[in-house]
Every structure is written in C-alpha cells, then in structure tokens.
XYZ file of C-alpha atoms in Angstrom:
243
model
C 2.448 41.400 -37.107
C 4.212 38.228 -36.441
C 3.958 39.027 -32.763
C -0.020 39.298 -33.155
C 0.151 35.933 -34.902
C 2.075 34.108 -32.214
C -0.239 35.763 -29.509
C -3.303 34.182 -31.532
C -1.216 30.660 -31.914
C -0.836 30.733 -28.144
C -4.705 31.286 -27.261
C -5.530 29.054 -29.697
C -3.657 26.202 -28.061
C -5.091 27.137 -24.801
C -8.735 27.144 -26.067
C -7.647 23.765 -27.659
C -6.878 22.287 -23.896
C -9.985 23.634 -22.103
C -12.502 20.731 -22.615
C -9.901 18.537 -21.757
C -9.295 20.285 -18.578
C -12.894 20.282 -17.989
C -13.521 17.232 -18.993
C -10.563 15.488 -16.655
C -12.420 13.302 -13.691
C -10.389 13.290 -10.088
C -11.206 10.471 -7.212
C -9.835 10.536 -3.948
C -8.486 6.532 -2.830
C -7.190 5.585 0.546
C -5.045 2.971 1.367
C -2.851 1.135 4.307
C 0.484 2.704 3.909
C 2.336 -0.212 3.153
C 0.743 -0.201 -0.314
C 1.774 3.286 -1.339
C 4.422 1.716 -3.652
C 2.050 0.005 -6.415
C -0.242 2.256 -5.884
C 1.243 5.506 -6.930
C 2.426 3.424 -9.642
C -1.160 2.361 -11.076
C -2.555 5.666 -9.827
C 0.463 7.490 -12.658
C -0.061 5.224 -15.666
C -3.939 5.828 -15.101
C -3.023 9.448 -15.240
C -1.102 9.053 -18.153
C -3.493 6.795 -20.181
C -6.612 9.203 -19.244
C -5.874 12.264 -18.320
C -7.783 11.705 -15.272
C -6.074 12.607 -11.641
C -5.959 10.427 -8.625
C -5.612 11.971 -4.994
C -3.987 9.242 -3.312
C -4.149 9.205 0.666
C -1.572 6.708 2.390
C -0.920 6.109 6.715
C -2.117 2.985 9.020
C -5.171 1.430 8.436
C -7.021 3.271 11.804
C -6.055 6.462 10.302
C -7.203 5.998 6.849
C -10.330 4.818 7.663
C -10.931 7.783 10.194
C -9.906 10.070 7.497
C -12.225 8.677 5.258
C -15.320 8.614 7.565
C -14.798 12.226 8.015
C -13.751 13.842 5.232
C -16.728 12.699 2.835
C -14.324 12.786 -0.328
C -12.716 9.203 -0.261
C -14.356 6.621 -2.771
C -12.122 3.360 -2.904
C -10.204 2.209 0.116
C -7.505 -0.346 0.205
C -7.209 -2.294 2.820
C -7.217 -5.965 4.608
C -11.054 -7.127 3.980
C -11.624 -8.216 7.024
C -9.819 -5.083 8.696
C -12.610 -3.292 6.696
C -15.089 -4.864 7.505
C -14.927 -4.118 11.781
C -14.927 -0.501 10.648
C -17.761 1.619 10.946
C -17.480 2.681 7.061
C -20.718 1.294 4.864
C -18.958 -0.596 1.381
C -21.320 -0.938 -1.611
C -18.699 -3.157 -3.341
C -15.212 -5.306 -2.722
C -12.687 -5.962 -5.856
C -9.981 -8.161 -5.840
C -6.439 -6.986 -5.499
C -4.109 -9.939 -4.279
C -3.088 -11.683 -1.122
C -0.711 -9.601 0.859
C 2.202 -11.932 2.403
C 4.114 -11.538 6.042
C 7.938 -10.821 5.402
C 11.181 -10.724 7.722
C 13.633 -8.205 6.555
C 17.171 -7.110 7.969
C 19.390 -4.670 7.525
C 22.487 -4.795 5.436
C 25.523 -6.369 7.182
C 22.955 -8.640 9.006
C 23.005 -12.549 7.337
C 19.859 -14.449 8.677
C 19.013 -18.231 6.842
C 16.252 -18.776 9.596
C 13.003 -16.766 11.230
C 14.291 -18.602 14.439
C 17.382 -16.833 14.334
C 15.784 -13.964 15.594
C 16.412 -14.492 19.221
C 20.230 -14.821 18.635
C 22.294 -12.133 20.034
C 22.722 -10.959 16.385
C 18.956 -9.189 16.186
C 19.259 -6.845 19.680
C 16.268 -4.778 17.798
C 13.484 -6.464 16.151
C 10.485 -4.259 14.771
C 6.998 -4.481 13.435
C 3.933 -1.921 13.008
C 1.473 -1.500 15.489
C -1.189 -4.507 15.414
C -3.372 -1.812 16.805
C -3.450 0.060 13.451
C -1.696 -2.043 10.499
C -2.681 -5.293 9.492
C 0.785 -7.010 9.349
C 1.330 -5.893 13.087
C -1.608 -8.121 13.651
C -0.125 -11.018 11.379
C 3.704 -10.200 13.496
C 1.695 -11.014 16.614
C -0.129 -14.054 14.972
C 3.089 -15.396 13.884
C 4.911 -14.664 17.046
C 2.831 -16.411 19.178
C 2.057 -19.386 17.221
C 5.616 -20.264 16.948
C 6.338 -19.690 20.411
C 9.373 -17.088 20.074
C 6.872 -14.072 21.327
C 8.293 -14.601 24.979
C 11.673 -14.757 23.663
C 12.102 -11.796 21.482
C 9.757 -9.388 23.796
C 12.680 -7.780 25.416
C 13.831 -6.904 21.934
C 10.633 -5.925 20.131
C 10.164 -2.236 18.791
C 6.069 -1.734 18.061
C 6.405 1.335 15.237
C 3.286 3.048 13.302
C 3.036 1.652 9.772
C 4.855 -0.832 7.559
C 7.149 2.108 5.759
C 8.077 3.245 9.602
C 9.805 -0.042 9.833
C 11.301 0.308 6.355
C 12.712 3.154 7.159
C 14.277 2.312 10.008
C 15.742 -1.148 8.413
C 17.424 1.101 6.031
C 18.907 3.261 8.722
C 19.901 0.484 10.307
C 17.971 1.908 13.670
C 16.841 -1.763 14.166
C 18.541 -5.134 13.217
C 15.392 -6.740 11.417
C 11.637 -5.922 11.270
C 8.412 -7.683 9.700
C 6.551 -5.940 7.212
C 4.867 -6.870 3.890
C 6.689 -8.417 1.018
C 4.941 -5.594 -1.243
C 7.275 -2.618 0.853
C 10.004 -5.167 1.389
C 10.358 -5.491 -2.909
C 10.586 -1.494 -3.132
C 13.429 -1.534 -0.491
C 14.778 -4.892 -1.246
C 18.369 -2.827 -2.655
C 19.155 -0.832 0.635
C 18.040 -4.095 2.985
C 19.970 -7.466 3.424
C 17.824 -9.920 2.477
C 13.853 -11.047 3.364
C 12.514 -14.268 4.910
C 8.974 -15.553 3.759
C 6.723 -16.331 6.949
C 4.873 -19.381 6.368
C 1.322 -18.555 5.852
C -0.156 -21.064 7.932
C 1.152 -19.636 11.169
C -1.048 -16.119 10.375
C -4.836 -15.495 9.218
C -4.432 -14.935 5.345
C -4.290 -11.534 3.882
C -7.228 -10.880 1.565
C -6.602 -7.071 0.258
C -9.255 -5.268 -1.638
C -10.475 -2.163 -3.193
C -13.250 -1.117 -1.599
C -15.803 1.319 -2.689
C -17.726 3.863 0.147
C -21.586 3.463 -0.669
C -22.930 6.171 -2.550
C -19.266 6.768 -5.088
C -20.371 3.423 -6.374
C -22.844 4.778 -9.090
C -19.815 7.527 -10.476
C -18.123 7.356 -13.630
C -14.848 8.390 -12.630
C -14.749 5.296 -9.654
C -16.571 2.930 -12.361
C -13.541 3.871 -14.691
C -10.503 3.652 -12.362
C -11.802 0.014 -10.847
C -12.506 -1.087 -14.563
C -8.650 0.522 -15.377
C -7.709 -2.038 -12.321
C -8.276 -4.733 -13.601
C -6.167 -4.554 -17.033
C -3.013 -6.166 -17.570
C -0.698 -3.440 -17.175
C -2.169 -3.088 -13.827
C -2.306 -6.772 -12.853
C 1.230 -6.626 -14.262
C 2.878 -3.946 -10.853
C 0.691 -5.986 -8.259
C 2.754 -9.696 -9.197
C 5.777 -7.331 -9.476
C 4.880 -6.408 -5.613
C 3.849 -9.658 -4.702
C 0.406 -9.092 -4.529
C-alpha cells in the first residue's frame, strides 16, 4: 500500500511539471567569441528566472555569421554593428549592448607600463586574432598602424583565430603579450599579468549589438529574451565586462 501511494506521489509530480516543460520557449543566439563570458552569464540567470533555455553559439565573427545564414535556427546575433552590417544576413532590428574596448594583455612574469614597450626585446611573441574574422584583429591592425609600431613588431606578430585563442595562449604563456578585448581580458585578468587600455582614438569605435535575423523578430520567446536584456541585473554583468 504505501508503495502504491509513493508510485501515485511520483506521477503526480511529473504530471505537475509537464506544462511547464511544454510551455518552456528555447532561442538559438550567436555571438563573436570573445563575448562568450557575459553571455553565458545572462543567457543562465535568464534560464533561471524563466525557465526558458538559450542555445548559445560562440567562434569568430566570419564563422558565426556563416553558421547563421545556413542553419535557419539563429535569431539574435552579437556582433560589431558595422561588422554586421557588410554581411549578407537581412536584420529587422539592432539593440544596444555597450562599446567593446581594445586591450593589451601579458602574461604573468611579464611587467609592461607602456603599449610602446612592445618592441623591446622583452615581448619576442606578440598576438592578436585574425582581422580577417574578429573585430579586434581589425582594431590590432588599426592601432598598429596608426601609431607607427606595425613595421616594428611584424617580425614578432602571431595572427591567431578568435579573441579566447589569444587568451589562451597568454595564459600558457605560448606568447609574451596579445591584444584582445577588455570583456575576455576581465574573465582572465587572475592567470594574466596585467592589461593596457588602447586609446580609442587610434581605432574605429566598437559599437556591439544584438541583432535580430528578419522574420524571429515577431516571436515571443526573442521579444522576451531582448526585453530580459535590458534589466538591471543584465546591464549589471555587461559594466562588470566592460561593456
């Protein structure tokens, strides 16, 4: 008997979770992967305070966008606006998510005071992410050439994939010093020796957006999460990145 009653307890509860379950919305968003950080951490607490699920896609910008023209499934992208805007992807919307700022980092056991002191012997490997695909490789380049140390650091320069490529190897301590975005430079600022801001009138600034693929712009769930944005818990992780 009391068997019986714990085996009609148990359905019970699981009846009791159905229309949740079936009730629970799921987007797809896409981002550059030097964002994953504050993302993942919005995309959780929007878990937590709905019950809804986000499928979060993360890699260079050139990827992400490819990905997104073909699969069909991605609603919001986050990117660079203007990176957006050269792709081939039609936007119905752009929201506001912060300005994203150009960063030197170096490993530990490295002491820099200076950007200039990255053509001393000191930095033998100096990296950055492909301006092909990420939008800081762009801004590396920008910054490079306008203050004239591009000729004198090319011998040294390592061109890697994404933002967290570079991060990764700072913390290995495969290269000397690398420039990357202060958002991935906060998340690894324990296992690094320090960061440099670039001053933002030597590279175009950095306007980074949610953008929404035309045709998810009428949905509920994408209404929701881009509402869910813009609260304060929300606003709250982007100043802790920097953004």
């Amino acid at each position: 008997m009391m068997n019986l009653k714990k085996t009609i307890l148990s359905l019970l509860l699981l009846l009791m979770t159905v229309p949740a379950i079936l009730h629970a919305e799921q987007i797809t968003v896409a981002a550059g992967a030097g964002y994953k950080r504050p993302l993942m951490e919005i995309a959780a607490l929007y878990e937590k305070r709905t019950g809804n699920h986000i499928d979060a896609v993360f890699g260079n910008m050139q990827q992400i966008l490819s990905q997104t023209e073909t699969s069909g499934k991605v609603s919001v992208v986050f990117g660079e606006k203007s990176f957006l805007n050269r792709s081939t992807l039609v936007f119905s919307s752009f929201h506001p998510v912060g300005k994203g700022t150009l960063v030197l980092v170096w490993r530990k056991g490295l002491k820099l005071k200076r950007l200039e002191e990255i053509r001393g012997k000191e930095v033998q490997r100096l990296g950055m992410p492909d301006p092909e695909k990420a939008i800081y490789g762009q801004a590396a380049t920008e910054y490079l050439k306008k203050s004239g140390l591009r000729a004198v650091v090319s011998d040294k320069l390592m061109t890697l994939s994404t933002v967290p490529q570079v991060s990764a190897y700072l913390v290995s301590g495969e290269i000397d010093a690398g420039f990357i975005n202060i958002t991935d430079a906060i998340g690894i600022r324990e296992k690094t020796g320090g960061m440099l801001r670039v001053p933002q009138n030597l590279y175009s600034p950095i306007d980074i957006q949610a953008a929404v693929i035309r045709e998810f712009e009428k949905k509920t769930e994408v209404t929701d999460f881009l509402r869910f944005l813009k609260r304060r818990e929300c606003a709250k992780i982007l100043r802790h990145y920097g953004l």
